[in-house]
Amino acid sequence: MTDYGHDLLFGSFITPSAERPDQVVALTQVSERAGLDLATFQDHPYLPRFLDTWTLLSYLAAVTTGIRLTTNVLNLPLRQPVVLARGAASLDLLTGGRVELGIGAGSVWEGIEANGGRRLTPGQAVDALAEAIRIIREVWAADRPGGVRVDGAYYRVHGAKRGPAPAHDIGIWVGAYKPRMLRLVGRAADGWLPSLPYLPGGPADLAGMNAHIDRAAAEAGRDPRAVRRLLNITGRFTDAGSDFLVGPPGQWVEQLAGLTLEHGVSGFILMADDPTTIERFGQEVAPAVRQTVAAERARRR
């Protein structure tokens, strides 16, 4: 049983449909009114049926007031790291610290290559992401002397000016599943952001994947608690329980609190485009999970 002790976060995962931009905006505002901490959006720049995610975040920042915004997760191969770092920092400054950065090594390589990106092997993609994370952190370190210099195999930055620094320490949350990516999370990321539907064994897979992150963090001289564990989830509210996160709100509370106390998950992001589901998640589930986890943490202490 591992509880890393982070404060809990709850969010929504909204489809950035270009056919219904009004719905995307409305669901983000529903998420904020429901008390959620985050509104998150997938990033597939090669798909014209989706709004450009970075443009979307900028617009949503202007029509919300408190909810935090993040990519879930950003497609690195079509996003240049220095420009990405400056864009994230700029939006964070404009919003007073409401931006986080979910990022991935890339997928759908046919689409990436068709739109001008470079096709990489899985191992190359991990190495490229490691270089990009280093560059992003260097750009944000505006108080350090000299320019940014990273002579990588995939990204070469020779003397780029630093800054601007973001308004707060933006979290770099990495979507990862395989051991090599999980080790990168442990060494270099602020958070781990997988999706529950992609775990073949369901929640039981979390223990082994956490172990990879923890070992890599310790080997790099980091406290494993420095890495927040988040999880994209799916579910359905029903009168009677029939499966994991399929049942009444009380069942959701018990199961999500269990993920926190047993596997250290401290961020739950609901993949749903239904306003009623988002409202129930924010108003009925999130406060009760916080209360349950706080009570159990106090008992353990």
PDB file of C-alpha atoms in Angstrom:
ATOM      1  CA  MET A   1       0.000   0.000   0.000  1.00  0.00           C
ATOM      2  CA  THR A   2       1.484   3.347  -1.071  1.00  0.00           C
ATOM      3  CA  ASP A   3      -0.008   6.772  -0.455  1.00  0.00           C
ATOM      4  CA  TYR A   4       2.353   9.514  -1.583  1.00  0.00           C
ATOM      5  CA  GLY A   5       0.430  12.111   0.412  1.00  0.00           C
ATOM      6  CA  HIS A   6      -0.442  14.658  -2.268  1.00  0.00           C
ATOM      7  CA  ASP A   7      -3.503  16.859  -2.086  1.00  0.00           C
ATOM      8  CA  LEU A   8      -6.238  15.464  -4.317  1.00  0.00           C
ATOM      9  CA  LEU A   9      -7.102  16.931  -7.704  1.00  0.00           C
ATOM     10  CA  PHE A  10     -10.209  16.250  -9.784  1.00  0.00           C
ATOM     11  CA  GLY A  11     -10.664  17.169 -13.407  1.00  0.00           C
ATOM     12  CA  SER A  12     -12.482  16.650 -16.676  1.00  0.00           C
ATOM     13  CA  PHE A  13     -11.195  15.312 -20.001  1.00  0.00           C
ATOM     14  CA  ILE A  14     -13.194  17.034 -22.730  1.00  0.00           C
ATOM     15  CA  THR A  15     -13.108  16.145 -26.427  1.00  0.00           C
ATOM     16  CA  PRO A  16     -11.862  19.255 -28.315  1.00  0.00           C
ATOM     17  CA  SER A  17     -14.327  18.835 -31.171  1.00  0.00           C
ATOM     18  CA  ALA A  18     -13.958  21.343 -34.011  1.00  0.00           C
ATOM     19  CA  GLU A  19     -17.560  20.610 -35.007  1.00  0.00           C
ATOM     20  CA  ARG A  20     -18.890  21.730 -31.611  1.00  0.00           C
ATOM     21  CA  PRO A  21     -16.593  24.428 -30.235  1.00  0.00           C
ATOM     22  CA  ASP A  22     -19.503  25.893 -28.279  1.00  0.00           C
ATOM     23  CA  GLN A  23     -19.933  22.571 -26.478  1.00  0.00           C
ATOM     24  CA  VAL A  24     -16.233  22.409 -25.605  1.00  0.00           C
ATOM     25  CA  VAL A  25     -16.427  25.856 -24.016  1.00  0.00           C
ATOM     26  CA  ALA A  26     -19.672  25.044 -22.208  1.00  0.00           C
ATOM     27  CA  LEU A  27     -18.323  21.790 -20.750  1.00  0.00           C
ATOM     28  CA  THR A  28     -15.232  23.593 -19.493  1.00  0.00           C
ATOM     29  CA  GLN A  29     -17.442  26.132 -17.744  1.00  0.00           C
ATOM     30  CA  VAL A  30     -19.570  23.308 -16.334  1.00  0.00           C
ATOM     31  CA  SER A  31     -16.376  21.762 -14.968  1.00  0.00           C
ATOM     32  CA  GLU A  32     -15.480  25.003 -13.241  1.00  0.00           C
ATOM     33  CA  ARG A  33     -18.958  25.500 -11.752  1.00  0.00           C
ATOM     34  CA  ALA A  34     -18.914  21.896 -10.521  1.00  0.00           C
ATOM     35  CA  GLY A  35     -15.824  22.669  -8.470  1.00  0.00           C
ATOM     36  CA  LEU A  36     -13.319  20.648 -10.484  1.00  0.00           C
ATOM     37  CA  ASP A  37      -9.664  21.637 -10.299  1.00  0.00           C
ATOM     38  CA  LEU A  38      -8.692  20.857 -13.885  1.00  0.00           C
ATOM     39  CA  ALA A  39     -10.033  20.910 -17.419  1.00  0.00           C
ATOM     40  CA  THR A  40      -7.858  18.834 -19.755  1.00  0.00           C
ATOM     41  CA  PHE A  41      -7.715  18.225 -23.493  1.00  0.00           C
ATOM     42  CA  GLN A  42      -6.071  15.719 -25.816  1.00  0.00           C
ATOM     43  CA  ASP A  43      -3.648  16.979 -28.459  1.00  0.00           C
ATOM     44  CA  HIS A  44      -3.642  15.514 -31.956  1.00  0.00           C
ATOM     45  CA  PRO A  45      -2.418  18.286 -34.315  1.00  0.00           C
ATOM     46  CA  TYR A  46      -2.698  15.978 -37.331  1.00  0.00           C
ATOM     47  CA  LEU A  47      -6.494  15.547 -36.924  1.00  0.00           C
ATOM     48  CA  PRO A  48      -8.607  18.368 -38.393  1.00  0.00           C
ATOM     49  CA  ARG A  49     -11.702  17.186 -36.497  1.00  0.00           C
ATOM     50  CA  PHE A  50     -10.094  18.525 -33.314  1.00  0.00           C
ATOM     51  CA  LEU A  51      -9.488  22.131 -32.359  1.00  0.00           C
ATOM     52  CA  ASP A  52      -5.850  23.077 -31.985  1.00  0.00           C
ATOM     53  CA  THR A  53      -5.281  22.352 -28.323  1.00  0.00           C
ATOM     54  CA  TRP A  54      -2.943  25.240 -27.525  1.00  0.00           C
ATOM     55  CA  THR A  55      -5.251  27.770 -29.161  1.00  0.00           C
ATOM     56  CA  LEU A  56      -8.159  26.213 -27.262  1.00  0.00           C
ATOM     57  CA  LEU A  57      -6.414  26.547 -23.891  1.00  0.00           C
ATOM     58  CA  SER A  58      -5.718  30.199 -24.579  1.00  0.00           C
ATOM     59  CA  TYR A  59      -9.367  30.883 -25.405  1.00  0.00           C
ATOM     60  CA  LEU A  60     -10.659  28.929 -22.405  1.00  0.00           C
ATOM     61  CA  ALA A  61      -8.329  30.828 -20.097  1.00  0.00           C
ATOM     62  CA  ALA A  62     -10.241  33.982 -21.023  1.00  0.00           C
ATOM     63  CA  VAL A  63     -13.712  32.536 -20.347  1.00  0.00           C
ATOM     64  CA  THR A  64     -12.897  30.886 -17.002  1.00  0.00           C
ATOM     65  CA  THR A  65     -11.586  32.327 -13.775  1.00  0.00           C
ATOM     66  CA  GLY A  66     -10.170  29.633 -11.512  1.00  0.00           C
ATOM     67  CA  ILE A  67      -9.997  26.217 -13.105  1.00  0.00           C
ATOM     68  CA  ARG A  68      -6.557  25.014 -14.159  1.00  0.00           C
ATOM     69  CA  LEU A  69      -5.960  24.004 -17.780  1.00  0.00           C
ATOM     70  CA  THR A  70      -3.677  21.357 -19.212  1.00  0.00           C
ATOM     71  CA  THR A  71      -2.914  19.236 -22.236  1.00  0.00           C
ATOM     72  CA  ASN A  72      -3.682  15.547 -21.760  1.00  0.00           C
ATOM     73  CA  VAL A  73      -1.260  14.865 -23.286  1.00  0.00           C
ATOM     74  CA  LEU A  74       0.583  17.121 -25.703  1.00  0.00           C
ATOM     75  CA  ASN A  75       2.051  15.606 -28.870  1.00  0.00           C
ATOM     76  CA  LEU A  76       5.731  16.516 -28.572  1.00  0.00           C
ATOM     77  CA  PRO A  77       6.903  15.579 -32.099  1.00  0.00           C
ATOM     78  CA  LEU A  78       4.820  18.414 -33.588  1.00  0.00           C
ATOM     79  CA  ARG A  79       5.590  20.947 -30.802  1.00  0.00           C
ATOM     80  CA  GLN A  80       9.055  22.543 -30.720  1.00  0.00           C
ATOM     81  CA  PRO A  81      10.309  22.503 -27.078  1.00  0.00           C
ATOM     82  CA  VAL A  82      11.621  26.082 -26.770  1.00  0.00           C
ATOM     83  CA  VAL A  83       8.467  27.564 -28.285  1.00  0.00           C
ATOM     84  CA  LEU A  84       6.331  25.221 -26.191  1.00  0.00           C
ATOM     85  CA  ALA A  85       8.115  26.297 -22.997  1.00  0.00           C
ATOM     86  CA  ARG A  86       7.592  29.979 -23.765  1.00  0.00           C
ATOM     87  CA  GLY A  87       3.954  29.425 -24.716  1.00  0.00           C
ATOM     88  CA  ALA A  88       3.196  27.557 -21.492  1.00  0.00           C
ATOM     89  CA  ALA A  89       4.981  30.139 -19.362  1.00  0.00           C
ATOM     90  CA  SER A  90       3.215  32.991 -21.152  1.00  0.00           C
ATOM     91  CA  LEU A  91      -0.239  31.492 -20.629  1.00  0.00           C
ATOM     92  CA  ASP A  92       0.637  30.719 -17.010  1.00  0.00           C
ATOM     93  CA  LEU A  93       1.561  34.370 -16.465  1.00  0.00           C
ATOM     94  CA  LEU A  94      -1.610  35.583 -18.169  1.00  0.00           C
ATOM     95  CA  THR A  95      -3.809  33.289 -16.050  1.00  0.00           C
ATOM     96  CA  GLY A  96      -2.082  33.841 -12.740  1.00  0.00           C
ATOM     97  CA  GLY A  97      -0.711  30.299 -12.546  1.00  0.00           C
ATOM     98  CA  ARG A  98      -3.479  28.139 -13.997  1.00  0.00           C
ATOM     99  CA  VAL A  99      -1.500  26.069 -16.515  1.00  0.00           C
ATOM    100  CA  GLU A 100       0.020  22.594 -16.223  1.00  0.00           C
ATOM    101  CA  LEU A 101       1.779  20.657 -18.976  1.00  0.00           C
ATOM    102  CA  GLY A 102       0.764  17.096 -19.810  1.00  0.00           C
ATOM    103  CA  ILE A 103       3.140  15.748 -22.428  1.00  0.00           C
ATOM    104  CA  GLY A 104       3.774  12.532 -24.329  1.00  0.00           C
ATOM    105  CA  ALA A 105       6.476  11.067 -26.534  1.00  0.00           C
ATOM    106  CA  GLY A 106       4.135  10.840 -29.526  1.00  0.00           C
ATOM    107  CA  SER A 107       1.811   8.342 -31.172  1.00  0.00           C
ATOM    108  CA  VAL A 108       0.101   7.856 -34.551  1.00  0.00           C
ATOM    109  CA  TRP A 109       3.388   8.283 -36.355  1.00  0.00           C
ATOM    110  CA  GLU A 110       1.730   8.197 -39.771  1.00  0.00           C
ATOM    111  CA  GLY A 111      -0.108  11.408 -38.875  1.00  0.00           C
ATOM    112  CA  ILE A 112       2.969  12.989 -37.354  1.00  0.00           C
ATOM    113  CA  GLU A 113       5.085  12.220 -40.411  1.00  0.00           C
ATOM    114  CA  ALA A 114       2.362  13.382 -42.809  1.00  0.00           C
ATOM    115  CA  ASN A 115       2.346  16.770 -41.066  1.00  0.00           C
ATOM    116  CA  GLY A 116       6.081  17.354 -41.165  1.00  0.00           C
ATOM    117  CA  GLY A 117       7.233  15.551 -38.038  1.00  0.00           C
ATOM    118  CA  ARG A 118       9.976  12.962 -37.827  1.00  0.00           C
ATOM    119  CA  ARG A 119       9.061   9.301 -37.392  1.00  0.00           C
ATOM    120  CA  LEU A 120      10.872   7.833 -34.390  1.00  0.00           C
ATOM    121  CA  THR A 121      11.201   4.377 -32.919  1.00  0.00           C
ATOM    122  CA  PRO A 122       9.776   3.901 -29.406  1.00  0.00           C
ATOM    123  CA  GLY A 123      13.260   4.127 -27.895  1.00  0.00           C
ATOM    124  CA  GLN A 124      14.111   7.253 -29.884  1.00  0.00           C
ATOM    125  CA  ALA A 125      10.835   8.879 -28.840  1.00  0.00           C
ATOM    126  CA  VAL A 126      11.662   8.379 -25.155  1.00  0.00           C
ATOM    127  CA  ASP A 127      15.121   9.893 -25.627  1.00  0.00           C
ATOM    128  CA  ALA A 128      13.643  12.839 -27.529  1.00  0.00           C
ATOM    129  CA  LEU A 129      11.144  13.463 -24.727  1.00  0.00           C
ATOM    130  CA  ALA A 130      13.947  13.431 -22.150  1.00  0.00           C
ATOM    131  CA  GLU A 131      15.815  16.077 -24.163  1.00  0.00           C
ATOM    132  CA  ALA A 132      12.670  18.177 -24.529  1.00  0.00           C
ATOM    133  CA  ILE A 133      11.922  18.119 -20.800  1.00  0.00           C
ATOM    134  CA  ARG A 134      15.448  19.319 -20.101  1.00  0.00           C
ATOM    135  CA  ILE A 135      15.095  22.140 -22.633  1.00  0.00           C
ATOM    136  CA  ILE A 136      11.719  23.228 -21.257  1.00  0.00           C
ATOM    137  CA  ARG A 137      13.069  23.398 -17.705  1.00  0.00           C
ATOM    138  CA  GLU A 138      16.122  25.330 -18.883  1.00  0.00           C
ATOM    139  CA  VAL A 139      13.966  27.909 -20.697  1.00  0.00           C
ATOM    140  CA  TRP A 140      11.823  28.391 -17.585  1.00  0.00           C
ATOM    141  CA  ALA A 141      14.950  28.917 -15.436  1.00  0.00           C
ATOM    142  CA  ALA A 142      15.047  32.619 -16.283  1.00  0.00           C
ATOM    143  CA  ASP A 143      17.250  33.504 -13.297  1.00  0.00           C
ATOM    144  CA  ARG A 144      20.178  31.368 -14.437  1.00  0.00           C
ATOM    145  CA  PRO A 145      23.071  33.037 -16.267  1.00  0.00           C
ATOM    146  CA  GLY A 146      23.757  32.424 -19.937  1.00  0.00           C
ATOM    147  CA  GLY A 147      21.624  30.936 -22.650  1.00  0.00           C
ATOM    148  CA  VAL A 148      20.123  27.478 -22.986  1.00  0.00           C
ATOM    149  CA  ARG A 149      22.531  24.934 -24.438  1.00  0.00           C
ATOM    150  CA  VAL A 150      21.391  21.370 -25.034  1.00  0.00           C
ATOM    151  CA  ASP A 151      23.220  19.432 -27.716  1.00  0.00           C
ATOM    152  CA  GLY A 152      20.922  16.428 -28.015  1.00  0.00           C
ATOM    153  CA  ALA A 153      20.432  13.834 -30.680  1.00  0.00           C
ATOM    154  CA  TYR A 154      16.935  15.137 -31.475  1.00  0.00           C
ATOM    155  CA  TYR A 155      16.881  18.739 -30.226  1.00  0.00           C
ATOM    156  CA  ARG A 156      19.840  21.107 -30.389  1.00  0.00           C
ATOM    157  CA  VAL A 157      19.557  24.451 -28.672  1.00  0.00           C
ATOM    158  CA  HIS A 158      22.646  26.646 -28.805  1.00  0.00           C
ATOM    159  CA  GLY A 159      22.319  29.829 -26.760  1.00  0.00           C
ATOM    160  CA  ALA A 160      18.552  30.332 -26.729  1.00  0.00           C
ATOM    161  CA  LYS A 161      17.577  33.118 -24.343  1.00  0.00           C
ATOM    162  CA  ARG A 162      15.908  32.014 -21.132  1.00  0.00           C
ATOM    163  CA  GLY A 163      12.420  32.983 -20.056  1.00  0.00           C
ATOM    164  CA  PRO A 164       9.875  34.029 -19.396  1.00  0.00           C
ATOM    165  CA  ALA A 165       9.576  32.236 -16.075  1.00  0.00           C
ATOM    166  CA  PRO A 166       6.032  30.938 -15.433  1.00  0.00           C
ATOM    167  CA  ALA A 167       3.876  32.350 -12.651  1.00  0.00           C
ATOM    168  CA  HIS A 168       4.149  29.090 -10.689  1.00  0.00           C
ATOM    169  CA  ASP A 169       6.091  25.851 -10.938  1.00  0.00           C
ATOM    170  CA  ILE A 170       4.275  24.298 -13.886  1.00  0.00           C
ATOM    171  CA  GLY A 171       3.934  20.552 -13.470  1.00  0.00           C
ATOM    172  CA  ILE A 172       5.300  18.418 -16.295  1.00  0.00           C
ATOM    173  CA  TRP A 173       3.007  15.370 -16.280  1.00  0.00           C
ATOM    174  CA  VAL A 174       4.032  12.553 -18.618  1.00  0.00           C
ATOM    175  CA  GLY A 175       1.725   9.993 -20.181  1.00  0.00           C
ATOM    176  CA  ALA A 176       3.625   6.687 -19.902  1.00  0.00           C
ATOM    177  CA  TYR A 177       3.039   2.926 -19.835  1.00  0.00           C
ATOM    178  CA  LYS A 178       6.195   1.007 -20.785  1.00  0.00           C
ATOM    179  CA  PRO A 179       9.142   0.531 -18.395  1.00  0.00           C
ATOM    180  CA  ARG A 180      11.517   2.857 -20.227  1.00  0.00           C
ATOM    181  CA  MET A 181       9.009   5.718 -20.206  1.00  0.00           C
ATOM    182  CA  LEU A 182       8.127   5.034 -16.579  1.00  0.00           C
ATOM    183  CA  ARG A 183      11.791   5.302 -15.665  1.00  0.00           C
ATOM    184  CA  LEU A 184      11.926   8.678 -17.423  1.00  0.00           C
ATOM    185  CA  VAL A 185       8.962   9.796 -15.323  1.00  0.00           C
ATOM    186  CA  GLY A 186      10.833   8.822 -12.175  1.00  0.00           C
ATOM    187  CA  ARG A 187      13.996  10.644 -13.247  1.00  0.00           C
ATOM    188  CA  ALA A 188      12.636  13.824 -14.749  1.00  0.00           C
ATOM    189  CA  ALA A 189       8.870  14.437 -14.492  1.00  0.00           C
ATOM    190  CA  ASP A 190       6.620  16.048 -11.894  1.00  0.00           C
ATOM    191  CA  GLY A 191       3.733  13.707 -12.549  1.00  0.00           C
ATOM    192  CA  TRP A 192       2.583  10.504 -14.205  1.00  0.00           C
ATOM    193  CA  LEU A 193      -0.611  10.679 -16.285  1.00  0.00           C
ATOM    194  CA  PRO A 194      -1.825   7.356 -17.754  1.00  0.00           C
ATOM    195  CA  SER A 195      -5.375   6.388 -18.751  1.00  0.00           C
ATOM    196  CA  LEU A 196      -7.145   3.593 -16.894  1.00  0.00           C
ATOM    197  CA  PRO A 197      -8.731   2.110 -20.076  1.00  0.00           C
ATOM    198  CA  TYR A 198      -5.205   1.522 -21.454  1.00  0.00           C
ATOM    199  CA  LEU A 199      -4.102  -0.589 -18.475  1.00  0.00           C
ATOM    200  CA  PRO A 200      -4.718  -4.224 -19.522  1.00  0.00           C
ATOM    201  CA  GLY A 201      -5.018  -5.411 -15.933  1.00  0.00           C
ATOM    202  CA  GLY A 202      -6.967  -2.397 -14.717  1.00  0.00           C
ATOM    203  CA  PRO A 203      -6.071  -0.797 -11.370  1.00  0.00           C
ATOM    204  CA  ALA A 204      -3.980  -3.842 -10.435  1.00  0.00           C
ATOM    205  CA  ASP A 205      -1.351  -2.696 -12.962  1.00  0.00           C
ATOM    206  CA  LEU A 206      -0.656   0.478 -10.995  1.00  0.00           C
ATOM    207  CA  ALA A 207       1.488  -1.185  -8.339  1.00  0.00           C
ATOM    208  CA  GLY A 208       4.083  -2.528 -10.742  1.00  0.00           C
ATOM    209  CA  MET A 209       4.172   0.655 -12.800  1.00  0.00           C
ATOM    210  CA  ASN A 210       4.589   2.766  -9.668  1.00  0.00           C
ATOM    211  CA  ALA A 211       7.497   0.539  -8.697  1.00  0.00           C
ATOM    212  CA  HIS A 212       9.331   1.391 -11.929  1.00  0.00           C
ATOM    213  CA  ILE A 213       8.843   5.111 -11.256  1.00  0.00           C
ATOM    214  CA  ASP A 214       9.900   4.844  -7.622  1.00  0.00           C
ATOM    215  CA  ARG A 215      13.080   2.909  -8.387  1.00  0.00           C
ATOM    216  CA  ALA A 216      14.115   5.329 -11.122  1.00  0.00           C
ATOM    217  CA  ALA A 217      13.431   8.315  -8.876  1.00  0.00           C
ATOM    218  CA  ALA A 218      15.519   6.851  -6.068  1.00  0.00           C
ATOM    219  CA  GLU A 219      18.375   6.012  -8.456  1.00  0.00           C
ATOM    220  CA  ALA A 220      18.313   9.630  -9.660  1.00  0.00           C
ATOM    221  CA  GLY A 221      18.470  10.921  -6.090  1.00  0.00           C
ATOM    222  CA  ARG A 222      14.842  12.019  -6.023  1.00  0.00           C
ATOM    223  CA  ASP A 223      12.165  11.316  -3.458  1.00  0.00           C
ATOM    224  CA  PRO A 224       9.499   9.192  -5.209  1.00  0.00           C
ATOM    225  CA  ARG A 225       6.921  11.443  -3.537  1.00  0.00           C
ATOM    226  CA  ALA A 226       8.104  14.237  -5.835  1.00  0.00           C
ATOM    227  CA  VAL A 227       6.156  12.548  -8.640  1.00  0.00           C
ATOM    228  CA  ARG A 228       2.396  13.068  -8.486  1.00  0.00           C
ATOM    229  CA  ARG A 229       0.331  10.134  -9.771  1.00  0.00           C
ATOM    230  CA  LEU A 230      -2.723  11.101 -11.849  1.00  0.00           C
ATOM    231  CA  LEU A 231      -5.162   8.909 -13.736  1.00  0.00           C
ATOM    232  CA  ASN A 232      -7.619   9.434 -16.574  1.00  0.00           C
ATOM    233  CA  ILE A 233     -10.731   7.453 -15.701  1.00  0.00           C
ATOM    234  CA  THR A 234     -14.002   6.436 -17.321  1.00  0.00           C
ATOM    235  CA  GLY A 235     -17.207   5.510 -15.545  1.00  0.00           C
ATOM    236  CA  ARG A 236     -20.981   5.645 -15.476  1.00  0.00           C
ATOM    237  CA  PHE A 237     -23.374   6.567 -12.715  1.00  0.00           C
ATOM    238  CA  THR A 238     -26.042   3.890 -12.193  1.00  0.00           C
ATOM    239  CA  ASP A 239     -28.411   2.946  -9.390  1.00  0.00           C
ATOM    240  CA  ALA A 240     -26.709  -0.392  -8.757  1.00  0.00           C
ATOM    241  CA  GLY A 241     -23.047  -1.255  -9.001  1.00  0.00           C
ATOM    242  CA  SER A 242     -21.957  -3.637 -11.750  1.00  0.00           C
ATOM    243  CA  ASP A 243     -18.290  -2.885 -12.467  1.00  0.00           C
ATOM    244  CA  PHE A 244     -15.398  -0.633 -11.503  1.00  0.00           C
ATOM    245  CA  LEU A 245     -16.720   2.964 -11.508  1.00  0.00           C
ATOM    246  CA  VAL A 246     -20.085   1.767 -12.769  1.00  0.00           C
ATOM    247  CA  GLY A 247     -22.514   2.369  -9.956  1.00  0.00           C
ATOM    248  CA  PRO A 248     -23.840   5.006  -7.554  1.00  0.00           C
ATOM    249  CA  PRO A 249     -21.668   7.892  -6.316  1.00  0.00           C
ATOM    250  CA  GLY A 250     -20.933   6.099  -3.049  1.00  0.00           C
ATOM    251  CA  GLN A 251     -19.293   3.262  -4.951  1.00  0.00           C
ATOM    252  CA  TRP A 252     -17.185   5.751  -6.907  1.00  0.00           C
ATOM    253  CA  VAL A 253     -16.061   7.358  -3.651  1.00  0.00           C
ATOM    254  CA  GLU A 254     -14.984   4.045  -2.152  1.00  0.00           C
ATOM    255  CA  GLN A 255     -13.128   2.921  -5.263  1.00  0.00           C
ATOM    256  CA  LEU A 256     -11.349   6.216  -5.954  1.00  0.00           C
ATOM    257  CA  ALA A 257     -10.330   6.621  -2.322  1.00  0.00           C
ATOM    258  CA  GLY A 258      -8.926   3.103  -2.543  1.00  0.00           C
ATOM    259  CA  LEU A 259      -6.782   4.100  -5.534  1.00  0.00           C
ATOM    260  CA  THR A 260      -5.336   6.958  -3.485  1.00  0.00           C
ATOM    261  CA  LEU A 261      -4.667   4.981  -0.336  1.00  0.00           C
ATOM    262  CA  GLU A 262      -3.419   1.800  -2.048  1.00  0.00           C
ATOM    263  CA  HIS A 263      -1.717   3.100  -5.199  1.00  0.00           C
ATOM    264  CA  GLY A 264      -1.003   6.763  -4.482  1.00  0.00           C
ATOM    265  CA  VAL A 265      -3.246   8.219  -7.201  1.00  0.00           C
ATOM    266  CA  SER A 266      -3.926  11.847  -6.269  1.00  0.00           C
ATOM    267  CA  GLY A 267      -5.422  13.181  -9.492  1.00  0.00           C
ATOM    268  CA  PHE A 268      -8.592  11.801 -11.061  1.00  0.00           C
ATOM    269  CA  ILE A 269      -9.579  13.095 -14.500  1.00  0.00           C
ATOM    270  CA  LEU A 270     -12.953  11.982 -15.823  1.00  0.00           C
ATOM    271  CA  MET A 271     -13.159  11.277 -19.550  1.00  0.00           C
ATOM    272  CA  ALA A 272     -16.714  12.447 -20.278  1.00  0.00           C
ATOM    273  CA  ASP A 273     -18.562  14.922 -22.471  1.00  0.00           C
ATOM    274  CA  ASP A 274     -21.858  14.749 -20.571  1.00  0.00           C
ATOM    275  CA  PRO A 275     -22.555  17.808 -18.374  1.00  0.00           C
ATOM    276  CA  THR A 276     -24.632  15.888 -15.830  1.00  0.00           C
ATOM    277  CA  THR A 277     -21.886  13.311 -15.341  1.00  0.00           C
ATOM    278  CA  ILE A 278     -19.291  16.055 -14.916  1.00  0.00           C
ATOM    279  CA  GLU A 279     -21.503  17.846 -12.386  1.00  0.00           C
ATOM    280  CA  ARG A 280     -22.077  14.710 -10.316  1.00  0.00           C
ATOM    281  CA  PHE A 281     -18.380  13.913 -10.362  1.00  0.00           C
ATOM    282  CA  GLY A 282     -17.471  17.381  -9.130  1.00  0.00           C
ATOM    283  CA  GLN A 283     -20.285  17.891  -6.633  1.00  0.00           C
ATOM    284  CA  GLU A 284     -21.019  14.408  -5.254  1.00  0.00           C
ATOM    285  CA  VAL A 285     -17.874  12.365  -5.719  1.00  0.00           C
ATOM    286  CA  ALA A 286     -14.880  14.704  -5.362  1.00  0.00           C
ATOM    287  CA  PRO A 287     -15.740  16.200  -1.928  1.00  0.00           C
ATOM    288  CA  ALA A 288     -16.560  12.788  -0.480  1.00  0.00           C
ATOM    289  CA  VAL A 289     -13.317  11.248  -1.768  1.00  0.00           C
ATOM    290  CA  ARG A 290     -11.359  14.093  -0.195  1.00  0.00           C
ATOM    291  CA  GLN A 291     -13.157  13.555   3.103  1.00  0.00           C
ATOM    292  CA  THR A 292     -12.639   9.783   3.058  1.00  0.00           C
ATOM    293  CA  VAL A 293      -8.939  10.061   2.230  1.00  0.00           C
ATOM    294  CA  ALA A 294      -8.356  12.772   4.841  1.00  0.00           C
ATOM    295  CA  ALA A 295     -10.024  10.652   7.531  1.00  0.00           C
ATOM    296  CA  GLU A 296      -7.972   7.564   6.684  1.00  0.00           C
ATOM    297  CA  ARG A 297      -4.723   9.545   6.513  1.00  0.00           C
ATOM    298  CA  ALA A 298      -5.479  10.992   9.945  1.00  0.00           C
ATOM    299  CA  ARG A 299      -6.221   7.523  11.318  1.00  0.00           C
ATOM    300  CA  ARG A 300      -2.934   6.158   9.961  1.00  0.00           C
ATOM    301  CA  ARG A 301      -0.994   9.000  11.540  1.00  0.00           C
TER     302      ARG A 301
END
